[in-house]
XYZ file of C-alpha atoms in Angstrom:
669
model
C 133.054 -137.548 -87.400
C 130.171 -139.851 -86.436
C 130.207 -143.511 -87.451
C 127.725 -146.339 -86.978
C 128.541 -149.772 -85.571
C 129.559 -150.942 -89.034
C 132.115 -148.121 -89.159
C 130.206 -146.252 -91.817
C 130.289 -142.479 -91.767
C 126.961 -141.023 -90.662
C 125.677 -138.253 -92.928
C 122.185 -137.152 -93.958
C 120.611 -138.895 -96.905
C 121.345 -137.095 -100.159
C 124.775 -135.847 -99.076
C 126.707 -139.136 -99.260
C 129.908 -139.136 -101.286
C 129.819 -141.525 -104.216
C 132.083 -142.952 -106.905
C 129.132 -142.713 -109.309
C 129.719 -139.168 -110.514
C 128.396 -137.744 -113.760
C 131.881 -138.231 -115.211
C 131.658 -141.946 -114.426
C 128.131 -142.179 -115.863
C 129.378 -141.046 -119.292
C 132.959 -142.419 -119.172
C 133.324 -144.966 -121.996
C 129.529 -145.166 -122.051
C 127.783 -146.608 -125.082
C 124.204 -147.416 -125.917
C 123.547 -150.825 -127.473
C 120.262 -151.349 -129.266
C 120.442 -153.534 -132.373
C 122.516 -156.508 -133.499
C 122.640 -158.491 -136.757
C 124.235 -161.755 -137.823
C 125.926 -161.877 -141.232
C 127.511 -165.285 -141.814
C 130.488 -165.532 -139.478
C 130.168 -161.881 -138.510
C 128.101 -160.293 -135.754
C 127.434 -156.569 -136.157
C 125.963 -154.229 -133.578
C 125.296 -150.504 -133.221
C 126.889 -148.358 -130.544
C 125.571 -144.932 -129.565
C 128.559 -143.012 -128.203
C 128.041 -139.938 -126.016
C 131.773 -139.182 -126.104
C 131.545 -138.813 -129.897
C 128.633 -136.410 -129.906
C 126.095 -139.222 -129.588
C 126.782 -140.661 -133.038
C 125.974 -144.295 -133.815
C 128.894 -146.433 -134.956
C 128.603 -149.944 -136.394
C 131.005 -152.542 -135.000
C 131.657 -155.905 -136.668
C 133.072 -158.896 -134.799
C 134.642 -161.731 -136.755
C 134.693 -165.363 -135.713
C 138.190 -164.984 -134.207
C 137.013 -162.180 -131.928
C 138.512 -159.307 -133.904
C 136.337 -156.188 -133.941
C 136.271 -153.566 -136.680
C 134.587 -150.182 -136.708
C 132.759 -149.958 -140.026
C 131.796 -146.308 -140.350
C 134.292 -143.594 -141.156
C 134.954 -140.843 -138.652
C 131.956 -138.547 -138.367
C 129.505 -140.938 -140.037
C 126.376 -141.637 -138.010
C 123.977 -144.524 -138.790
C 120.731 -143.026 -137.594
C 117.340 -142.612 -139.222
C 114.953 -139.705 -138.621
C 111.798 -141.444 -139.877
C 109.031 -140.739 -137.325
C 111.749 -138.604 -135.628
C 112.515 -141.604 -133.382
C 114.212 -143.642 -136.112
C 115.468 -147.178 -135.604
C 116.101 -149.768 -138.306
C 118.824 -147.548 -139.776
C 121.091 -150.342 -141.038
C 121.230 -153.969 -142.195
C 123.828 -156.342 -143.661
C 124.340 -159.348 -145.899
C 127.350 -161.115 -147.445
C 129.793 -158.626 -146.004
C 127.963 -155.558 -147.325
C 126.318 -153.030 -144.999
C 123.532 -150.614 -145.877
C 122.903 -147.662 -143.578
C 121.044 -144.375 -143.333
C 123.314 -141.384 -142.721
C 122.052 -138.956 -140.099
C 123.293 -135.794 -141.784
C 121.404 -136.196 -145.081
C 119.089 -139.195 -144.384
C 120.127 -140.882 -147.641
C 120.649 -144.622 -147.889
C 124.265 -145.749 -148.389
C 125.959 -149.009 -149.401
C 129.235 -149.835 -147.673
C 131.638 -152.554 -148.760
C 134.299 -152.518 -146.014
C 136.800 -154.086 -148.430
C 136.280 -151.409 -151.082
C 136.418 -148.258 -148.974
C 134.036 -145.326 -148.794
C 130.272 -145.697 -148.570
C 128.331 -144.811 -151.726
C 124.820 -143.286 -151.793
C 122.086 -145.371 -153.405
C 119.589 -142.514 -153.743
C 119.817 -138.974 -155.060
C 119.933 -135.865 -152.916
C 116.299 -134.802 -152.351
C 114.946 -131.344 -153.196
C 114.464 -130.635 -149.492
C 117.564 -131.304 -147.354
C 116.896 -134.495 -145.368
C 113.502 -134.541 -147.087
C 113.607 -138.226 -148.058
C 114.299 -140.396 -145.025
C 114.812 -144.161 -145.082
C 114.514 -146.981 -142.545
C 113.697 -150.638 -141.910
C 115.154 -152.296 -145.019
C 115.101 -155.907 -146.148
C 116.912 -157.601 -149.052
C 115.337 -159.921 -151.589
C 116.539 -163.542 -151.330
C 118.883 -163.000 -154.289
C 120.295 -159.863 -152.661
C 119.581 -157.626 -155.650
C 116.785 -155.435 -154.305
C 115.890 -153.640 -151.097
C 112.421 -152.886 -149.781
C 112.378 -150.206 -147.093
C 110.343 -147.412 -145.581
C 110.686 -143.940 -147.078
C 109.306 -140.837 -145.395
C 108.945 -137.989 -147.895
C 108.827 -134.352 -146.750
C 107.702 -132.147 -149.662
C 108.934 -128.554 -150.042
C 107.074 -126.228 -147.715
C 105.075 -129.112 -146.340
C 103.573 -129.561 -142.900
C 102.984 -132.718 -140.865
C 99.827 -133.536 -142.831
C 101.808 -133.400 -146.102
C 104.430 -135.984 -145.110
C 104.123 -139.254 -147.059
C 105.151 -142.615 -145.643
C 105.708 -145.353 -148.221
C 107.418 -148.656 -148.842
C 109.788 -148.413 -151.782
C 111.981 -150.809 -153.759
C 115.447 -149.854 -154.996
C 118.552 -151.549 -156.340
C 120.821 -152.870 -153.613
C 124.186 -152.331 -155.312
C 123.907 -149.236 -157.472
C 122.173 -145.883 -157.381
C 118.601 -145.953 -158.637
C 115.269 -144.191 -158.403
C 113.099 -145.848 -155.722
C 109.850 -147.416 -156.917
C 106.823 -147.069 -154.643
C 105.426 -150.486 -153.697
C 103.026 -149.454 -150.937
C 101.418 -146.043 -150.578
C 98.150 -144.845 -149.166
C 98.185 -145.801 -145.468
C 99.264 -143.054 -143.099
C 102.120 -145.222 -141.835
C 104.004 -148.349 -142.914
C 106.741 -150.494 -141.429
C 108.418 -153.897 -141.523
C 108.585 -154.742 -145.246
C 109.854 -158.318 -145.378
C 110.478 -160.546 -148.405
C 109.294 -164.156 -148.407
C 112.213 -166.630 -148.617
C 110.921 -167.755 -152.019
C 110.949 -164.168 -153.278
C 107.337 -164.300 -154.465
C 105.638 -162.398 -151.616
C 106.146 -159.249 -149.568
C 104.580 -158.549 -146.183
C 104.338 -155.291 -144.293
C 102.599 -153.525 -141.394
C 100.379 -150.497 -141.944
C 98.114 -148.250 -139.863
C 96.190 -145.004 -140.083
C 95.415 -141.996 -137.941
C 94.327 -141.683 -135.211
C 95.798 -145.040 -134.204
C 99.312 -145.445 -132.923
C 101.011 -148.774 -133.723
C 100.212 -150.135 -130.247
C 96.509 -149.346 -130.791
C 95.712 -150.993 -134.094
C 97.716 -152.062 -137.153
C 97.230 -154.332 -140.160
C 99.520 -157.056 -141.476
C 99.270 -157.512 -145.247
C 100.859 -159.919 -147.714
C 101.111 -159.281 -151.465
C 101.804 -161.848 -154.173
C 104.265 -160.017 -156.380
C 103.332 -161.678 -159.658
C 99.564 -161.276 -159.441
C 99.406 -158.277 -157.116
C 96.850 -160.114 -154.980
C 96.832 -158.936 -151.357
C 95.702 -160.664 -148.182
C 94.903 -159.082 -144.834
C 96.564 -161.572 -142.501
C 95.737 -159.986 -139.141
C 95.019 -156.741 -137.392
C 92.475 -153.981 -137.389
C 91.553 -150.886 -135.394
C 91.656 -152.777 -132.079
C 94.482 -155.261 -132.689
C 98.151 -154.326 -132.572
C 100.280 -156.486 -134.884
C 104.059 -156.181 -135.233
C 107.335 -157.902 -136.119
C 106.333 -160.140 -139.054
C 108.953 -162.752 -139.866
C 108.893 -165.426 -142.573
C 109.631 -169.051 -141.746
C 111.620 -171.237 -144.107
C 108.461 -173.042 -145.264
C 106.823 -169.794 -146.413
C 104.523 -169.352 -143.425
C 104.587 -166.079 -141.536
C 105.105 -165.460 -137.818
C 104.021 -162.239 -136.139
C 103.156 -160.666 -132.791
C 99.547 -159.773 -131.965
C 97.692 -158.662 -128.839
C 94.335 -160.115 -129.902
C 94.080 -162.018 -126.577
C 95.145 -159.021 -124.474
C 98.847 -159.954 -124.473
C 101.415 -159.379 -127.250
C 102.136 -163.013 -128.119
C 103.151 -165.033 -131.186
C 101.073 -166.381 -134.079
C 101.703 -168.094 -137.407
C 99.854 -167.633 -140.709
C 99.858 -170.299 -143.410
C 99.501 -169.124 -147.036
C 98.168 -172.574 -148.033
C 94.901 -172.330 -146.108
C 95.004 -168.739 -144.830
C 94.651 -169.832 -141.213
C 96.209 -168.052 -138.264
C 97.177 -170.259 -135.335
C 98.819 -169.476 -131.982
C 102.554 -170.105 -131.859
C 103.206 -168.990 -128.272
C 100.386 -168.230 -125.827
C 101.452 -166.934 -122.414
C 100.145 -164.345 -119.951
C 103.033 -161.977 -120.647
C 103.994 -159.473 -123.319
C 106.475 -160.606 -125.947
C 105.959 -157.475 -128.001
C 106.846 -153.919 -127.085
C 105.462 -150.616 -128.390
C 106.774 -149.783 -131.853
C 108.305 -146.391 -131.160
C 111.233 -147.269 -133.413
C 111.782 -149.465 -136.443
C 113.704 -152.727 -136.552
C 112.406 -154.271 -133.342
C 113.191 -157.949 -132.832
C 111.919 -159.654 -129.696
C 112.008 -163.217 -131.044
C 114.075 -165.460 -133.299
C 113.059 -168.514 -135.364
C 115.577 -171.354 -135.255
C 116.073 -173.816 -138.101
C 115.006 -176.755 -135.934
C 111.563 -175.234 -135.298
C 112.244 -173.757 -131.887
C 111.478 -170.119 -131.137
C 113.525 -168.055 -128.693
C 111.755 -164.958 -127.417
C 111.870 -162.231 -124.802
C 108.896 -161.735 -122.535
C 107.996 -159.146 -119.932
C 106.522 -160.204 -116.614
C 106.138 -158.211 -113.387
C 108.357 -155.448 -114.726
C 111.268 -157.722 -115.687
C 112.224 -159.271 -119.019
C 113.368 -162.837 -119.443
C 114.252 -165.213 -122.265
C 112.214 -168.290 -123.075
C 112.059 -170.957 -125.757
C 109.137 -172.619 -127.484
C 110.033 -176.184 -128.358
C 108.893 -177.916 -131.509
C 106.088 -179.638 -129.567
C 104.719 -176.285 -128.361
C 106.124 -176.459 -124.829
C 107.372 -173.131 -123.458
C 110.278 -173.059 -120.998
C 112.285 -170.210 -119.487
C 115.958 -170.107 -120.431
C 118.590 -169.789 -117.732
C 120.139 -166.626 -119.158
C 120.876 -163.698 -116.827
C 118.802 -160.791 -118.128
C 116.144 -158.439 -116.865
C 115.819 -156.109 -119.858
C 116.021 -157.350 -123.457
C 116.002 -155.049 -126.471
C 116.900 -157.454 -129.309
C 116.821 -161.184 -130.054
C 118.096 -162.413 -133.430
C 118.801 -165.850 -134.809
C 122.332 -167.071 -135.490
C 123.710 -170.221 -137.055
C 122.384 -173.559 -135.815
C 120.722 -173.497 -132.399
C 121.995 -170.079 -131.396
C 120.768 -166.538 -130.954
C 122.423 -163.210 -130.296
C 120.772 -160.926 -127.762
C 121.154 -157.364 -126.543
C 120.251 -157.431 -122.876
C 121.098 -156.091 -119.444
C 120.737 -157.224 -115.837
C 120.144 -155.375 -112.543
C 123.909 -155.373 -111.921
C 125.322 -155.158 -115.460
C 124.727 -152.716 -118.272
C 123.540 -153.793 -121.692
C 125.752 -156.224 -123.573
C 125.715 -158.297 -126.757
C 125.804 -162.042 -126.093
C 125.847 -165.220 -128.156
C 123.618 -167.924 -126.658
C 123.773 -171.547 -127.848
C 120.921 -173.860 -126.893
C 121.448 -177.536 -126.203
C 119.267 -180.224 -127.770
C 116.524 -179.713 -125.190
C 115.386 -176.560 -123.459
C 118.670 -175.607 -121.844
C 121.624 -173.348 -122.567
C 124.822 -174.977 -123.777
C 126.951 -171.836 -123.758
C 126.751 -168.074 -123.318
C 129.526 -165.786 -124.568
C 129.623 -162.004 -124.224
C 130.609 -160.613 -127.624
C 130.403 -157.002 -126.510
C 130.622 -157.028 -122.694
C 129.247 -154.186 -120.572
C 131.565 -151.634 -119.039
C 133.801 -152.986 -116.286
C 132.549 -151.013 -113.294
C 135.624 -151.943 -111.320
C 137.768 -150.071 -113.823
C 135.525 -147.066 -113.227
C 136.012 -147.352 -109.466
C 132.508 -148.626 -108.732
C 132.289 -151.787 -106.653
C 129.181 -153.969 -106.874
C 128.475 -153.199 -103.201
C 127.292 -149.754 -104.321
C 124.622 -151.060 -106.675
C 120.973 -150.776 -105.710
C 119.005 -153.628 -107.301
C 115.435 -152.799 -108.371
C 112.546 -154.422 -106.542
C 109.219 -154.843 -108.342
C 106.436 -153.384 -106.207
C 102.702 -152.990 -106.613
C 100.535 -150.612 -104.657
C 96.925 -149.409 -104.456
C 95.981 -146.371 -106.488
C 92.806 -144.400 -107.094
C 89.441 -145.907 -108.054
C 90.421 -149.374 -106.864
C 93.287 -149.739 -109.320
C 96.634 -151.413 -108.692
C 99.758 -149.794 -110.118
C 103.347 -150.983 -110.455
C 106.877 -149.649 -110.103
C 110.529 -150.548 -109.673
C 111.945 -149.408 -106.328
C 115.633 -148.646 -105.786
C 116.653 -148.191 -102.158
C 119.550 -145.918 -101.095
C 122.802 -147.858 -101.003
C 126.390 -146.864 -100.238
C 128.714 -149.112 -98.178
C 130.607 -146.112 -96.807
C 127.693 -144.198 -95.327
C 124.675 -144.454 -93.073
C 121.955 -141.949 -92.255
C 121.256 -140.612 -88.753
C 118.886 -142.751 -86.696
C 115.254 -142.205 -87.588
C 115.905 -140.236 -90.772
C 113.969 -141.272 -93.866
C 115.471 -140.830 -97.327
C 114.392 -138.277 -99.905
C 112.532 -139.924 -102.767
C 112.985 -139.273 -106.459
C 110.020 -140.340 -108.584
C 111.072 -141.220 -112.143
C 108.469 -141.183 -114.902
C 109.212 -142.941 -118.184
C 108.466 -141.349 -121.523
C 105.912 -142.323 -124.092
C 103.574 -142.253 -122.222
C 103.229 -145.691 -123.866
C 106.415 -147.260 -122.533
C 107.861 -148.867 -119.417
C 110.625 -148.611 -116.853
C 113.770 -150.555 -117.793
C 114.797 -153.140 -115.205
C 118.523 -153.044 -115.864
C 121.581 -151.376 -114.424
C 121.465 -147.658 -115.187
C 124.263 -145.664 -113.650
C 122.052 -142.624 -114.077
C 119.835 -144.079 -111.339
C 122.769 -145.226 -109.196
C 123.983 -141.607 -109.357
C 121.075 -140.880 -107.016
C 120.844 -144.017 -104.872
C 124.537 -143.941 -103.924
C 124.003 -140.397 -102.618
C 121.173 -141.524 -100.353
C 118.095 -141.020 -102.506
C 115.426 -143.659 -102.876
C 114.230 -143.873 -106.476
C 110.895 -145.230 -107.671
C 110.491 -145.782 -111.436
C 106.717 -145.853 -111.893
C 104.889 -148.059 -114.393
C 101.646 -146.103 -114.148
C 98.418 -147.153 -115.817
C 99.096 -146.953 -119.554
C 102.538 -148.565 -119.301
C 103.461 -151.620 -121.335
C 104.433 -155.061 -120.098
C 101.180 -155.674 -118.222
C 98.832 -156.479 -121.102
C 96.547 -154.420 -123.315
C 93.993 -153.802 -120.575
C 96.546 -152.034 -118.388
C 97.921 -150.178 -121.401
C 94.468 -148.804 -122.218
C 93.922 -147.358 -118.736
C 95.367 -144.147 -120.130
C 92.743 -143.784 -122.870
C 91.208 -140.320 -122.401
C 92.968 -140.195 -119.016
C 96.465 -138.810 -119.672
C 97.260 -136.321 -116.972
C 94.898 -138.115 -114.599
C 95.765 -141.821 -114.223
C 99.534 -141.274 -114.561
C 99.473 -138.489 -111.971
C 97.265 -140.487 -109.607
C 99.631 -143.463 -109.772
C 102.749 -141.380 -109.156
C 101.157 -139.751 -106.106
C 99.843 -143.125 -104.906
C 103.377 -144.544 -105.157
C 104.929 -141.895 -102.908
C 102.152 -142.079 -100.354
C 102.402 -145.847 -100.168
C 106.179 -145.693 -99.793
C 105.825 -143.083 -97.060
C 103.352 -145.331 -95.241
C 105.948 -148.115 -95.406
C 108.499 -145.644 -93.945
C 110.647 -145.961 -97.061
C 110.528 -142.271 -97.990
C 110.327 -138.855 -96.360
C 107.054 -137.143 -97.300
C 108.689 -133.763 -96.800
C 111.424 -134.484 -99.363
C 109.739 -135.819 -102.470
C 110.998 -134.874 -105.927
C 109.648 -135.874 -109.333
C 111.358 -135.989 -112.719
C 110.580 -137.120 -116.242
C 111.341 -136.539 -119.899
C 108.974 -135.888 -122.802
C 105.641 -137.436 -121.762
C 107.269 -137.967 -118.354
C 107.984 -134.244 -118.303
C 104.294 -133.574 -118.866
C 103.352 -135.852 -115.970
C 105.936 -134.069 -113.825
C 104.344 -130.712 -114.594
C 100.815 -132.060 -114.169
C 101.697 -133.561 -110.773
C 103.183 -130.254 -109.612
C 100.220 -128.248 -110.912
C 97.906 -129.463 -108.146
C 97.000 -127.685 -104.950
C 97.499 -130.945 -103.056
C 100.788 -131.916 -104.716
C 103.031 -133.816 -102.299
C 106.207 -132.939 -104.201
C 108.794 -130.460 -102.993
C 110.382 -129.943 -106.420
C 110.521 -131.290 -109.951
C 112.740 -131.691 -113.010
C 111.140 -131.366 -116.431
C 113.176 -132.701 -119.348
C 111.661 -131.452 -122.661
C 108.155 -131.986 -121.327
C 104.785 -130.831 -122.628
C 103.275 -127.721 -121.044
C 100.550 -126.896 -123.570
C 98.715 -129.892 -125.019
C 96.737 -127.770 -127.428
C 99.894 -126.276 -128.931
C 101.451 -129.732 -129.173
C 98.446 -131.046 -131.100
C 98.965 -128.281 -133.673
C 102.767 -128.315 -133.879
C 104.175 -131.809 -133.466
C 105.405 -134.173 -136.192
C 103.220 -136.520 -138.229
C 103.830 -139.719 -136.263
C 102.394 -138.254 -133.043
C 100.094 -135.638 -134.543
C 97.013 -137.696 -133.630
C 98.462 -139.516 -130.604
C 96.528 -137.261 -128.274
C 93.215 -138.385 -129.799
C 93.435 -141.574 -127.765
C 94.972 -139.974 -124.685
C 92.680 -136.950 -124.420
C 90.099 -137.026 -127.208
C 90.007 -135.717 -130.785
C 91.081 -132.125 -131.348
C 89.474 -129.582 -131.639
C 86.293 -131.306 -130.454
C 87.899 -132.028 -127.061
C 89.636 -128.655 -126.859
C 88.378 -127.988 -123.351
C 89.975 -131.241 -122.121
C 93.298 -130.221 -123.716
C 93.171 -126.880 -121.949
C 92.045 -128.322 -118.627
C 94.871 -130.909 -118.624
C 97.613 -128.495 -119.779
C 99.959 -127.406 -116.967
C 100.360 -123.974 -118.572
C 96.714 -123.275 -117.687
C 97.321 -124.187 -114.037
C 100.137 -121.807 -113.243
C 98.211 -120.567 -110.220
C 98.688 -124.015 -108.644
C 102.363 -124.293 -109.688
C 104.264 -123.180 -106.614
C 107.034 -125.774 -106.246
C 110.578 -125.130 -107.506
C 111.207 -126.510 -111.013
C 114.248 -127.112 -113.202
C 113.607 -127.343 -116.939
C 116.047 -128.855 -119.461
C 115.487 -128.678 -123.222
C 117.227 -129.539 -126.496
C 116.953 -126.675 -128.954
C 116.634 -128.935 -132.033
C 113.755 -130.966 -130.620
C 111.171 -131.699 -133.345
C 108.973 -133.837 -131.069
C 108.399 -131.420 -128.199
C 109.458 -127.990 -129.520
C 111.505 -125.705 -127.241
C 108.610 -123.254 -126.919
C 106.894 -125.815 -124.666
C 109.667 -125.426 -122.095
C 110.049 -121.704 -122.628
C 106.389 -120.967 -121.932
C 106.365 -122.758 -118.567
C 109.674 -121.157 -117.541
C 108.401 -117.690 -118.394
C 105.172 -118.299 -116.476
C 107.083 -119.339 -113.345
C 109.463 -116.395 -113.693
C 106.528 -114.030 -113.806
C 104.857 -115.672 -110.827
C 108.053 -115.620 -108.773
C 108.385 -119.402 -108.397
C 111.974 -120.697 -108.122
C 112.940 -121.928 -111.601
C 116.092 -122.941 -113.452
C 116.329 -123.340 -117.234
C 119.061 -125.067 -119.231
C 118.833 -125.131 -123.039
C 121.237 -127.248 -125.079
C 122.347 -126.405 -128.610
C 122.560 -129.362 -130.983
C 120.388 -131.700 -128.898
C 117.182 -133.235 -130.187
C 114.568 -135.204 -128.247
C 116.790 -136.729 -125.583
C 120.377 -135.791 -124.795
C 123.138 -137.715 -126.568
C 126.317 -135.725 -126.001
C 128.473 -136.590 -123.008
C 129.061 -133.012 -121.915
C 125.343 -132.236 -121.969
C 124.405 -135.413 -120.115
C 126.911 -134.506 -117.403
C 125.756 -130.923 -117.145
C 122.088 -131.864 -116.925
C 122.664 -134.455 -114.174
C 124.844 -132.215 -112.044
C 122.529 -129.243 -112.543
C 119.577 -131.304 -111.361
C 121.505 -132.493 -108.301
C 122.570 -128.939 -107.450
C 118.970 -127.807 -107.843
C 117.672 -130.434 -105.395
C 120.480 -129.622 -102.963
C 119.347 -126.002 -102.894
C 115.685 -126.935 -102.513
C 116.105 -129.698 -99.919
C 119.051 -128.109 -98.123
C 121.835 -130.694 -98.300
C 125.509 -130.021 -99.175
C 127.172 -131.141 -102.411
C 130.449 -133.105 -102.250
C 133.181 -130.535 -102.848
C 135.463 -133.010 -104.609
C 133.059 -133.365 -107.537
C 133.394 -129.695 -108.386
C 129.717 -129.336 -109.287
C 128.886 -125.771 -110.215
C 125.776 -124.408 -108.462
C 122.765 -124.227 -110.733
C 121.453 -120.714 -111.176
C 117.937 -120.658 -109.748
C 115.813 -117.643 -110.508
C 113.562 -116.408 -107.684
C 115.795 -118.377 -105.329
C 114.814 -116.214 -102.362
C 111.447 -117.981 -102.366
C 113.272 -121.173 -101.383
C 115.186 -119.426 -98.619
C 112.117 -117.758 -97.125
C 109.732 -120.660 -97.665
C 107.340 -118.382 -99.579
């Protein structure tokens, strides 16, 4: 057994033994996304893979006691836009939530017992879907989004509305806002006399152009506060004095503004060269909190990393000394405090209570829902690869960005002169960004000896509107160019082996994976496609309402730009697809239907290209169940081991993935 001077065992990259197995990745794993403050209680949502991926609500009292609010089997998850979000809210000890199984809105009084539905069963099962609610100041009424699916309807027939309904007894919802293609964020003024909301129409997505409106309830008079076809407005929030804060990218960055109803003026609240806002894929986003003393605490993205900052009453902006690199939620608490859902490069997402001092500092920080204790899982911090923000030259004089994770395992070293295999990770969206926080799913690879690069290609968020719009009409071009530029740059720096490059992505990232492989000059040895798009033309005809015109901005309007759709679709470039591919698909996916995966698999089977296909019953767009997450990770690892020729650790008991046309790998054909 060979060892280096540091007494580490010498084995080829990719074959290192690791404590970060798929079992560890899912063991006691939860996903934290939203948090709310209700008096002395703090409530957060937990997505639990071990419980079939259901979302439980957990309430923490002032003495630290935690209570699970939903009965066994209940799942607080909305299907509006298929991506959901904003599925629950709370006030005065009462919780309202949307149940996943029937999409009805329920009222839960934990002291009284079972949750009671507030709306009738629709004619079409799950045909009326609710999200993003807000209570009137007196607590008697709710305004929320309703997505109505009529019997026998198609995507064009779906209606998105803002409705009002009684908060404490079953009633028939009254439509307050109808007409726009999409609506979100209904919020009552603290005086109860006004309602604001966000709206937008096809072909825009919410990060392209939205409108913020305010209606006087008594007179019905409406005001367009901000927004338009080229301004993305989000997260409206009323201040105690009746003015309205919101996020807008009118200067090229998603920053904060305030509208006064007295004179109708909009003035900057926070102006920085960084994005406070994030793309509105889901409802209920909250990236800032308004404190009673006039300060504003907000998250901001810079150079691929999030941070927390505060705007003082005099307008000064100062970073807060709070350890975080990825922030999903910021909400106000009592006094000078906020609660945040955030993670760091060495700690998974947690819920924390942050108290500010009288200036711009932090008086205390308490973890209310700490991250998993990695030590209890047998993973020492010495195994963790910390992401490094990199930038590199791409095509046509552009600069692109990524997070780089180097191989790291204290027990192993590679033979002298060997370069590591590289796994290119492509985020979904495509309007999205890599998350700069500890993800054991990435450490699963780095502790085995893989380098991982999570690419923020042109079109990603967190770098301003100009960078985000690089993907206009260029999907399948700019993203592919940047991924290839990343691996070539890393190879030039001798940080990756050009002969052992793999690429993986889900959804839009799956499309980029396929598009990158469907090139005669592809540098990749293999790829993993998670529920990716193979046929853009079919997707334009078949997908759900929210994304049914998304491709207009990414490729051009359909059918006018039909030739572009066909030219960019990997299914029409099967002749160039010669690299081994593993495809993984949820069979209940309404965003990217299973036929997208099936068509590319069948094409590769027919051509004789090595291909593996795993289809998962009961999974939608993204895998939520622990057993399926484990199987998909281990299958992908086994697939790469067969393609790149490294052994799998016997002690993990990973079953070899069945690869069709495997002889093509063995013979090099």
